[in-house]
mmCIF file of C-alpha atoms and ligand atoms in Angstrom:
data_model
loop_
_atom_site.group_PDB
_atom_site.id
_atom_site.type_symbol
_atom_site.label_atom_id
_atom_site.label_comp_id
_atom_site.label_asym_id
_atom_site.label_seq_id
_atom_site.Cartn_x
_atom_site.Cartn_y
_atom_site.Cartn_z
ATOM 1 C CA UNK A 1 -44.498 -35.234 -47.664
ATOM 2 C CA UNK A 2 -43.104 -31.641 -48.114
ATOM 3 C CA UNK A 3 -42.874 -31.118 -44.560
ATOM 4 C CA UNK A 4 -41.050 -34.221 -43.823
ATOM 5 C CA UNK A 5 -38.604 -33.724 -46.474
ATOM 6 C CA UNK A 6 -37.997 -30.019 -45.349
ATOM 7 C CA UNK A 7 -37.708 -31.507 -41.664
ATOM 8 C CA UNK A 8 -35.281 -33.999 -42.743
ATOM 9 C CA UNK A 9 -33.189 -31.026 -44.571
ATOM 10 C CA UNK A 10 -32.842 -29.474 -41.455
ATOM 11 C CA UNK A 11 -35.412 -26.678 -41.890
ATOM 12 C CA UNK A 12 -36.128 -25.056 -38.786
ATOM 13 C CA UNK A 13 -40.025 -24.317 -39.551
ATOM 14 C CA UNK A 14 -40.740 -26.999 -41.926
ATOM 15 C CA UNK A 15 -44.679 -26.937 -41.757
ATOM 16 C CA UNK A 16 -44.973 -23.104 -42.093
ATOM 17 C CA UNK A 17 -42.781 -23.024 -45.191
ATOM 18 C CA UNK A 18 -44.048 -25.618 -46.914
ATOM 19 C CA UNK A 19 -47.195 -23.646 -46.458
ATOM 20 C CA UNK A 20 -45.896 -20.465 -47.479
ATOM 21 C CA UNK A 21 -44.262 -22.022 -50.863
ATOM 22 C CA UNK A 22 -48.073 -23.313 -51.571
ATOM 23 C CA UNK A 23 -49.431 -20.482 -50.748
ATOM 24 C CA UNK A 24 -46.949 -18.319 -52.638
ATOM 25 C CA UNK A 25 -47.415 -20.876 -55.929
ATOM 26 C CA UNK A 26 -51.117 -20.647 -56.089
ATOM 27 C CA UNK A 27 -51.414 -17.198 -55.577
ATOM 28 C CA UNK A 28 -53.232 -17.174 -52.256
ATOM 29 C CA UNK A 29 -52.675 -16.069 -48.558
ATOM 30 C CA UNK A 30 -51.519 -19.108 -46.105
ATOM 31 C CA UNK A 31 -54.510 -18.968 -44.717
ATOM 32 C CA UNK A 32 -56.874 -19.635 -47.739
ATOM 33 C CA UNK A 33 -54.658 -22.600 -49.035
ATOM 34 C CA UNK A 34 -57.371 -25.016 -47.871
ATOM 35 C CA UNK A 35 -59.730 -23.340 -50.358
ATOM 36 C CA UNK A 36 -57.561 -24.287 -53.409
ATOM 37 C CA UNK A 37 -59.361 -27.412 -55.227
ATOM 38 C CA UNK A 38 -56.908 -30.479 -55.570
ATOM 39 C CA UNK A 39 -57.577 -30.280 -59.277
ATOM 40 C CA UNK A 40 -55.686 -26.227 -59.445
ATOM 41 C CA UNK A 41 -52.304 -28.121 -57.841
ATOM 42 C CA UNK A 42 -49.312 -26.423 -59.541
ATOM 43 C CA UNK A 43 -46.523 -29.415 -59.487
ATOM 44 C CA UNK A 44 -43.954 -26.410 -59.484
ATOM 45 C CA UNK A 45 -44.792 -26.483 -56.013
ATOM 46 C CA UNK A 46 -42.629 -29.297 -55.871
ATOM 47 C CA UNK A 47 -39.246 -27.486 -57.642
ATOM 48 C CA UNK A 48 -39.412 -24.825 -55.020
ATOM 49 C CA UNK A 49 -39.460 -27.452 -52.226
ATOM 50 C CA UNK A 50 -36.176 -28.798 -54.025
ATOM 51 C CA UNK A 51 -35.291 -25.408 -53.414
ATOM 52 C CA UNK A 52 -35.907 -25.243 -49.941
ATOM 53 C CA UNK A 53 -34.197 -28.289 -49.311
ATOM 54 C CA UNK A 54 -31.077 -26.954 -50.403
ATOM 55 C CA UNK A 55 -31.731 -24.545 -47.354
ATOM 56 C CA UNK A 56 -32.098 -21.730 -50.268
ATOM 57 C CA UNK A 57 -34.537 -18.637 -48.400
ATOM 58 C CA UNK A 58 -38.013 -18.863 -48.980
ATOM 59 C CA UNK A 59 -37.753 -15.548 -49.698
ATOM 60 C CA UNK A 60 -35.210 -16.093 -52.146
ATOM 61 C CA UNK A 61 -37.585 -18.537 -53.854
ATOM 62 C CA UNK A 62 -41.030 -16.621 -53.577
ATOM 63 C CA UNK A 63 -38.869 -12.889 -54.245
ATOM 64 C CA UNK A 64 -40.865 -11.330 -52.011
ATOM 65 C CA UNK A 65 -40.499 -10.768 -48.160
ATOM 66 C CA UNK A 66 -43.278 -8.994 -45.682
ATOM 67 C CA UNK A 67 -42.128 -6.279 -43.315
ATOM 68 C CA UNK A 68 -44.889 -4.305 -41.147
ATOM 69 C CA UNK A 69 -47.616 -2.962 -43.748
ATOM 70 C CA UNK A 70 -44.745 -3.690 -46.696
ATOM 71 C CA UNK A 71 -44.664 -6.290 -49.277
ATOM 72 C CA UNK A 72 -40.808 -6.163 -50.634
ATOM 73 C CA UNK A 73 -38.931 -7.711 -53.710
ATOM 74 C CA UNK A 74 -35.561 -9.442 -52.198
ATOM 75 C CA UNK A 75 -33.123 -11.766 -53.365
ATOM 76 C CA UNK A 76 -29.895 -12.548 -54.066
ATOM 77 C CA UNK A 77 -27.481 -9.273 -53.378
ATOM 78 C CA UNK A 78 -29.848 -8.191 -50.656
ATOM 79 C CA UNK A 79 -30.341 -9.096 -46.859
ATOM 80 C CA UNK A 80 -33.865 -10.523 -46.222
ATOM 81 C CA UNK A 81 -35.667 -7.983 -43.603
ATOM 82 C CA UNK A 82 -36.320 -9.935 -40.340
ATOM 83 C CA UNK A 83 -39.402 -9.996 -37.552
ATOM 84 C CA UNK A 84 -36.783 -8.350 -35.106
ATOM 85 C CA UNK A 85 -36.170 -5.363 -37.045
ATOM 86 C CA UNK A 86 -39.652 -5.083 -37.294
ATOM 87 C CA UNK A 87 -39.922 -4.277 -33.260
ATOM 88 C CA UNK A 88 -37.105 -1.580 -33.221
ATOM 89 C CA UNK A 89 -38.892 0.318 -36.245
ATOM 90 C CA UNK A 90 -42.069 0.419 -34.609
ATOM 91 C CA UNK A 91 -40.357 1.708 -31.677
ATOM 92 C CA UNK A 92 -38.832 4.757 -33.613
ATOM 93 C CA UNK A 93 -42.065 5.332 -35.511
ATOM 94 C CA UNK A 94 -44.148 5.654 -32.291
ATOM 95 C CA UNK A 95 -41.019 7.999 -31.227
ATOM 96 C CA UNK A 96 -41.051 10.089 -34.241
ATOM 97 C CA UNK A 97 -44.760 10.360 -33.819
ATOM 98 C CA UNK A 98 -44.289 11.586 -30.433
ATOM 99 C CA UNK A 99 -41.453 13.881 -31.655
ATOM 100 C CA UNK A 100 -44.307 16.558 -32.312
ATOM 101 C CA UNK A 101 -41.695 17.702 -35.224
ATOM 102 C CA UNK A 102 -43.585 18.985 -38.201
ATOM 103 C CA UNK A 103 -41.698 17.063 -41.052
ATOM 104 C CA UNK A 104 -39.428 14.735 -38.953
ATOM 105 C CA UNK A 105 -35.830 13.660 -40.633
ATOM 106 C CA UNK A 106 -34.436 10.559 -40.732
ATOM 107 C CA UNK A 107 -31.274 8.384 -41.659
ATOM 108 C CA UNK A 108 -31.131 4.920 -42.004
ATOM 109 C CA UNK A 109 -27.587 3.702 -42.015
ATOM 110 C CA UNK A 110 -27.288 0.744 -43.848
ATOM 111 C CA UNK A 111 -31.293 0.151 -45.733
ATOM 112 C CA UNK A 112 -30.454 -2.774 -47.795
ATOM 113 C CA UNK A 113 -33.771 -3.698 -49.227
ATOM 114 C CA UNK A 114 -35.196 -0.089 -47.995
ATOM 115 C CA UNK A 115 -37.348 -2.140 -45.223
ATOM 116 C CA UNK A 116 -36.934 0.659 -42.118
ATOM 117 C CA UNK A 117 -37.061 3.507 -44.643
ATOM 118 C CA UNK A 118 -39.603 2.677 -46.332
ATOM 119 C CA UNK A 119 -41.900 1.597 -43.613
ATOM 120 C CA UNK A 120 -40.871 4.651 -41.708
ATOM 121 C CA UNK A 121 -42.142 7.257 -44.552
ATOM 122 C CA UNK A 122 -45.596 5.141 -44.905
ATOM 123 C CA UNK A 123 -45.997 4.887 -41.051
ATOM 124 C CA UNK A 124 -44.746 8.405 -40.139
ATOM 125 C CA UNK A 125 -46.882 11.132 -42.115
ATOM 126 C CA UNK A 126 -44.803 13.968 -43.925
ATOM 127 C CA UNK A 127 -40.982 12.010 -42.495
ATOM 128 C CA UNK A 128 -38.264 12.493 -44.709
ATOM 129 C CA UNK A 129 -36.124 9.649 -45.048
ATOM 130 C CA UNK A 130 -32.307 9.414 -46.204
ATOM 131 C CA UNK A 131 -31.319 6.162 -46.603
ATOM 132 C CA UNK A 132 -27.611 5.106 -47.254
ATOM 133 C CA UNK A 133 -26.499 1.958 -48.732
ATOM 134 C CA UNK A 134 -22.966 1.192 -49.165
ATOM 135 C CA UNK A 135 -23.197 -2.687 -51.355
ATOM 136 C CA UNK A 136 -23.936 -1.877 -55.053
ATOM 137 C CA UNK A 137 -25.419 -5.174 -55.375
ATOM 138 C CA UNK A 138 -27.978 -4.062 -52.886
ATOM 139 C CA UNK A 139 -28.752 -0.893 -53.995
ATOM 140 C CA UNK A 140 -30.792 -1.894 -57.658
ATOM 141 C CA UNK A 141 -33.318 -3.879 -54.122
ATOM 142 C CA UNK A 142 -33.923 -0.774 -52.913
ATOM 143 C CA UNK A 143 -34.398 1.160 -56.029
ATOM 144 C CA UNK A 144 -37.089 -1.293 -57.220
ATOM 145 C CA UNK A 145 -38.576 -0.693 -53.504
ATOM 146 C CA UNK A 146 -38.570 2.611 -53.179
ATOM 147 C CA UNK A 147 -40.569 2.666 -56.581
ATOM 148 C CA UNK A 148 -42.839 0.127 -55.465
ATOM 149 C CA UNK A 149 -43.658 1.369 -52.409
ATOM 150 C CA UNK A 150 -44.339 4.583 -54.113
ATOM 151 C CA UNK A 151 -46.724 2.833 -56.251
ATOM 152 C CA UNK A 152 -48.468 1.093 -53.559
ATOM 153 C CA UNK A 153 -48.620 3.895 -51.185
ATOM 154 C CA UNK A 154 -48.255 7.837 -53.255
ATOM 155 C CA UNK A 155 -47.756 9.352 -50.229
ATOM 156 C CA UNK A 156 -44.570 7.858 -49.905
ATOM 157 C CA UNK A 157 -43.712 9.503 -53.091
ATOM 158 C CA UNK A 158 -40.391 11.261 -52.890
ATOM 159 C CA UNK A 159 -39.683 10.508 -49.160
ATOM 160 C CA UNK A 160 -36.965 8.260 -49.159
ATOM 161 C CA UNK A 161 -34.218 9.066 -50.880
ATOM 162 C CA UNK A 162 -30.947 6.962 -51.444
ATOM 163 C CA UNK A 163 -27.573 7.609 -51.067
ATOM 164 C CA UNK A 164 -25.153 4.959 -52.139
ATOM 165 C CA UNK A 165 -21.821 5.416 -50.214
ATOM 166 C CA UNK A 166 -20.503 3.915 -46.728
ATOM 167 C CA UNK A 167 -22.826 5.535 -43.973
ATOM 168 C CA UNK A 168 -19.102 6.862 -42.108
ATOM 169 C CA UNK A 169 -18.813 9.642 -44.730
ATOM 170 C CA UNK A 170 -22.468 10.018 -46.008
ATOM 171 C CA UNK A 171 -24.715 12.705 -45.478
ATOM 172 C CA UNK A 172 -22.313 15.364 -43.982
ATOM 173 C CA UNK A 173 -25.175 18.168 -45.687
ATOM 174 C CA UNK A 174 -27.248 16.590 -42.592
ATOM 175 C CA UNK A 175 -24.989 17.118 -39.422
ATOM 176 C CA UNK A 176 -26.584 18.268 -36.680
ATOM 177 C CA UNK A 177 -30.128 18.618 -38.115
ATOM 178 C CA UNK A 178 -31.262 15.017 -37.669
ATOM 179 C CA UNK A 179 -34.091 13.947 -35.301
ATOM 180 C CA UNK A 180 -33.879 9.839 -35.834
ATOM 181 C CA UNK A 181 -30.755 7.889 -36.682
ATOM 182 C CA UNK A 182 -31.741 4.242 -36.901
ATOM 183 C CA UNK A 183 -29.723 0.992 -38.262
ATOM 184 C CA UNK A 184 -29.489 -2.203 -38.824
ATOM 185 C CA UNK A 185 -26.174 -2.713 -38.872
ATOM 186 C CA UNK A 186 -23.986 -5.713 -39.561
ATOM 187 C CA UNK A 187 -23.208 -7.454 -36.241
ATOM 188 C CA UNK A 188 -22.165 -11.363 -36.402
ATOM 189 C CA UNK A 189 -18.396 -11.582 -35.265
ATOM 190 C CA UNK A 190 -16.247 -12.533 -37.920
ATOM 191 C CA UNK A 191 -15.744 -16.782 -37.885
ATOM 192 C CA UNK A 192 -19.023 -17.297 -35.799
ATOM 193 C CA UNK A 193 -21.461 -20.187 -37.407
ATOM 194 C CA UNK A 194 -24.248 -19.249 -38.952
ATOM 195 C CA UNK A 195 -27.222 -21.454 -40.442
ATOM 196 C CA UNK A 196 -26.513 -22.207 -44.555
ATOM 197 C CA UNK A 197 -29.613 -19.560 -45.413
ATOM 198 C CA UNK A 198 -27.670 -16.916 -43.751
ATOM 199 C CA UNK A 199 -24.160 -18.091 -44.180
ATOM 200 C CA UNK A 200 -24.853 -19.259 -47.967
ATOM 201 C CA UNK A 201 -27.222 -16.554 -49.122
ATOM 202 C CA UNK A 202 -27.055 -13.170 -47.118
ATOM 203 C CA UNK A 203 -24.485 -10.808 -48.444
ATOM 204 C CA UNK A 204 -21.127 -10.586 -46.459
ATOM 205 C CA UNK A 205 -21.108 -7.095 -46.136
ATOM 206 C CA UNK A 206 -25.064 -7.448 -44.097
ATOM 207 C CA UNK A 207 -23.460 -9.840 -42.063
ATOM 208 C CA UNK A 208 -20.448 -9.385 -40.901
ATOM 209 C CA UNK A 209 -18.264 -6.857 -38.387
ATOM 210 C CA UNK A 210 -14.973 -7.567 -36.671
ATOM 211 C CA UNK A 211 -13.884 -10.136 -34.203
ATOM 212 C CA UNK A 212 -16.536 -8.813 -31.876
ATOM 213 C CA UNK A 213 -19.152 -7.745 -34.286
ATOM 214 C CA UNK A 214 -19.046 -4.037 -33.396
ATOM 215 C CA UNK A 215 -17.408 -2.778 -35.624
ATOM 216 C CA UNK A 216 -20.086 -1.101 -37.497
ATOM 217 C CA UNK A 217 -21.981 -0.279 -34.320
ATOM 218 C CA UNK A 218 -19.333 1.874 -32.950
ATOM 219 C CA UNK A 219 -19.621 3.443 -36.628
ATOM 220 C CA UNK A 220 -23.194 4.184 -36.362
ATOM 221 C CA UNK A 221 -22.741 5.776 -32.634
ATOM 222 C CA UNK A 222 -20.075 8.225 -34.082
ATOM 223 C CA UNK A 223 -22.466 8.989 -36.782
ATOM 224 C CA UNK A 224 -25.256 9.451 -34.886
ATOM 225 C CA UNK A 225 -23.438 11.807 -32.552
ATOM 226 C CA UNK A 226 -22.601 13.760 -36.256
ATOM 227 C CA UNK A 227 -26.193 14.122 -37.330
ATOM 228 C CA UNK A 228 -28.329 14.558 -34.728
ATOM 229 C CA UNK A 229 -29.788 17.550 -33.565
ATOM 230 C CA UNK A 230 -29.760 17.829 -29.413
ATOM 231 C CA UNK A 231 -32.684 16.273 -28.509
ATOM 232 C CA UNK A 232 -32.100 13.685 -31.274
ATOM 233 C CA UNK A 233 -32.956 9.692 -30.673
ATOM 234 C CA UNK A 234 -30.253 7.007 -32.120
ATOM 235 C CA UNK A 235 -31.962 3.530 -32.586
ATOM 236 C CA UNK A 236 -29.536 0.883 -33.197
ATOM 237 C CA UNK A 237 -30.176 -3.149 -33.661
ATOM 238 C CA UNK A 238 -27.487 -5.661 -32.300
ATOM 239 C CA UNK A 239 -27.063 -9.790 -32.138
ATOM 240 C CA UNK A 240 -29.182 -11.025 -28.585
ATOM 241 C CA UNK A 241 -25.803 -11.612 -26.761
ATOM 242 C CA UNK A 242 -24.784 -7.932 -27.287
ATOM 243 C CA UNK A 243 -26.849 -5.978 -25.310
ATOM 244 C CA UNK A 244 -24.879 -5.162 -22.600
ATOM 245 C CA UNK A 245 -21.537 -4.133 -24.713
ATOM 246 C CA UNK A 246 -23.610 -1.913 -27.096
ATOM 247 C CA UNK A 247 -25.624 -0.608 -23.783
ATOM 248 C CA UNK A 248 -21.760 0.649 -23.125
ATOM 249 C CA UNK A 249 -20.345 2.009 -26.665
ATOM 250 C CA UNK A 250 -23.239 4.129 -26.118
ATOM 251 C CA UNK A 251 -23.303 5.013 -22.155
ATOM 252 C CA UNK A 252 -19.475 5.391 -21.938
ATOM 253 C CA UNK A 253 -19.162 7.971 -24.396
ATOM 254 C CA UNK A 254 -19.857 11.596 -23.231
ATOM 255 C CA UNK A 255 -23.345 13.134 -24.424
ATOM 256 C CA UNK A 256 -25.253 10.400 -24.498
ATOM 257 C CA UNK A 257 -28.666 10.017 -22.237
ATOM 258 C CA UNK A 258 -31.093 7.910 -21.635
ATOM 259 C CA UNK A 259 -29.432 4.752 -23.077
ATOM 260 C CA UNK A 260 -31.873 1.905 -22.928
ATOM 261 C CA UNK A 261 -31.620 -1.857 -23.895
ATOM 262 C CA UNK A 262 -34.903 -2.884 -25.433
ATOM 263 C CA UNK A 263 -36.048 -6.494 -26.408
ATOM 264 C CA UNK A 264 -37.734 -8.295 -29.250
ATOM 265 C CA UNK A 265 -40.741 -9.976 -29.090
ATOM 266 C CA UNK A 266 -38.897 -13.619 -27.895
ATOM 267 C CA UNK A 267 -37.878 -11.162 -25.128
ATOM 268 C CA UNK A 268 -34.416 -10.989 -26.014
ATOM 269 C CA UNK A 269 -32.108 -8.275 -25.915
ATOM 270 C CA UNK A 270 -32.967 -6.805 -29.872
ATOM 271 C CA UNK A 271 -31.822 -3.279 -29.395
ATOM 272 C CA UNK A 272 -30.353 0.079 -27.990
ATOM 273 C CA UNK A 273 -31.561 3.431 -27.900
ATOM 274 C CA UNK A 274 -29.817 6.433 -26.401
ATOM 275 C CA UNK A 275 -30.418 10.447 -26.740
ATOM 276 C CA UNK A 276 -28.471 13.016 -28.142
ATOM 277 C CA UNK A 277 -28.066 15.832 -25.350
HETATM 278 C C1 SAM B 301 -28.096 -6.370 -41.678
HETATM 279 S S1 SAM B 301 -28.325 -5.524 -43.208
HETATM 280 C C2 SAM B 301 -29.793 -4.588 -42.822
HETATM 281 C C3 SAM B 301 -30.592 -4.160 -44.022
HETATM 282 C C4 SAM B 301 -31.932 -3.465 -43.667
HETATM 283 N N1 SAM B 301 -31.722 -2.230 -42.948
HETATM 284 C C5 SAM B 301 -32.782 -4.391 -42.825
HETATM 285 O O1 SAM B 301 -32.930 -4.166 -41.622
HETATM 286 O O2 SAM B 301 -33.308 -5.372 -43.376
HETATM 287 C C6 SAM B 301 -27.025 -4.287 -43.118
HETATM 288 C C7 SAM B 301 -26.915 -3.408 -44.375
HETATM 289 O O3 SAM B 301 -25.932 -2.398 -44.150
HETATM 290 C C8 SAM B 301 -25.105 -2.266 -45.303
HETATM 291 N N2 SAM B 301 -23.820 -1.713 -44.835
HETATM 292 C C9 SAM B 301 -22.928 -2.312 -44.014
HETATM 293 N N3 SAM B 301 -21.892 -1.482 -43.734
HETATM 294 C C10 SAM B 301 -22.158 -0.317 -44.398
HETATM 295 C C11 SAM B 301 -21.475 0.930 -44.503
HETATM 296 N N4 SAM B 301 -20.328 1.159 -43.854
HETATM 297 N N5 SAM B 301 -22.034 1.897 -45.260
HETATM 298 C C12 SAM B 301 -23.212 1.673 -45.920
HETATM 299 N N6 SAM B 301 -23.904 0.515 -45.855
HETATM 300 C C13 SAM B 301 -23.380 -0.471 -45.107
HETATM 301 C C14 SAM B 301 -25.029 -3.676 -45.862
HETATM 302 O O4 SAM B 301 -24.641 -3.680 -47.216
HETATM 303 C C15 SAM B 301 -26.459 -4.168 -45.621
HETATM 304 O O5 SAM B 301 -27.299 -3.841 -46.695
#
């Protein structure tokens, strides 16, 4: 019944969220929602289908949303942390770890909820984390997560810090010293159709970036020419159909080496990486 009316709504996975909203109400993983007795059903479970059906996030609706080993509080004001992102940032971890840099610094341009940060400083042992965010709606999200994950994980304690400002100007203390620049910046061209949960409840400012959504990708190559150190690795996510341009804002400009498109795990183009020489 829930999954036909989510189907009917449009819902692209209609069978996993309805399973995730149960799961979420009764206070169990997915995969132990057969062990709930008929007699423990919450009705609510039924309101936050309504809520689904309106093609609200289920993220939005359960406040939480799972990145790597990270459980974070989203909602509205922030941009829910996606699987994708989840493939670059292992990619820079298992680069930093190879760095062989005692206490390896980092910016992420752009941390909305914190997700890369904060995954980075409990993945990476003694990285240092600056994380800019430029939406004040966002920024309260990544407060809250930042003293979560300190909570959940001490030895995250103190790691990430947060700078609220536009990631063009920020962290000029930094220049030249960085070893990882890393973003998820915002890359839909401006006009392009999106699907209501993005369109309806992801900020603008995550979303959006010029007529060819690049804008803020040709900001975060500038940057990352300003803070890292030679030797330095830039990280930097983009929309599937984008690989090849952002291959270019990278390999065209002078300095850059080893620029490499990399995929996600539906094998599509997901991100760029290039070396500060
Ligand atoms: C697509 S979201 C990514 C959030 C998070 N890093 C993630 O991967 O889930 C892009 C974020 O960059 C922020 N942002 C966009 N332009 C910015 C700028 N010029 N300076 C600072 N933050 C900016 C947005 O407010 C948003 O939180």
């Amino acid at each position: 019944m829930a999954v036909t009316r989510l189907a009917e709504a449009g819902v692209e996975s209609p069978r996993a969220d309805a399973e995730l909203l149960a799961a979420h109400r009764h206070g169990v993983s997915r995969s132990k929602l057969h062990l709930v007795p008929d007699a423990d059903f919450d009705p609510r479970f039924w309101d936050d289908v309504a809520r689904r059906e309106t093609r609200e996030p289920v993220q939005h609706i359960t406040g939480v949303a799972y990145f790597r080993y990270l459980e974070l509080e989203v909602g509205p004001g922030v941009f829910v942390p996606r699987p994708e992102t989840e493939v670059m940032t292992g990619w820079a971890i298992d680069r930093l770890t190879a760095m062989d840099v005692a206490e390896p610094l980092v910016a992420d341009l752009g941390t909305g909820s914190g997700a890369i940060a904060l995954a980075i400083a409990q993945e990476v042992p003694r990285a240092r984390v600056h994380a800019v965010e430029g939406d004040p709606l966002a920024k309260p999200w990544t407060e809250r997560n930042i003293a979560r994950c300190a909570a959940a994980a001490p030895h995250t304690s103190g790691r990430v810090e947060l700078h609220g400002g536009d990631f063009e100007t920020e962290l000029a203390e930094l220049n030249g010293m960085v070893d990882l620049v890393i973003s998820n910046p915002p890359y839909i061209p401006v006009g392009a159709l999106v699907p209501p949960e993005v369109g309806e409840y992801e900020p603008t400012a995550a979303l959006y970036s010029g007529a060819d959504g690049l804008n803020a990708i040709r900001v975060v190559e500038r940057v990352a020419r300003r803070l890292l150190r030679p030797g330095g690795t830039v990280a930097v996510e983009h929309g599937s159909p984008q690989g090849s341009q952002v291959y270019w804002v990278f390999a065209e400009e002078a300095g850059w080496k080893q620029t490499r498109n990399h995929a996600d795990l539906a094998g599509l183009d997901r991100f760029v990486t290039a070396t500060w020489s």
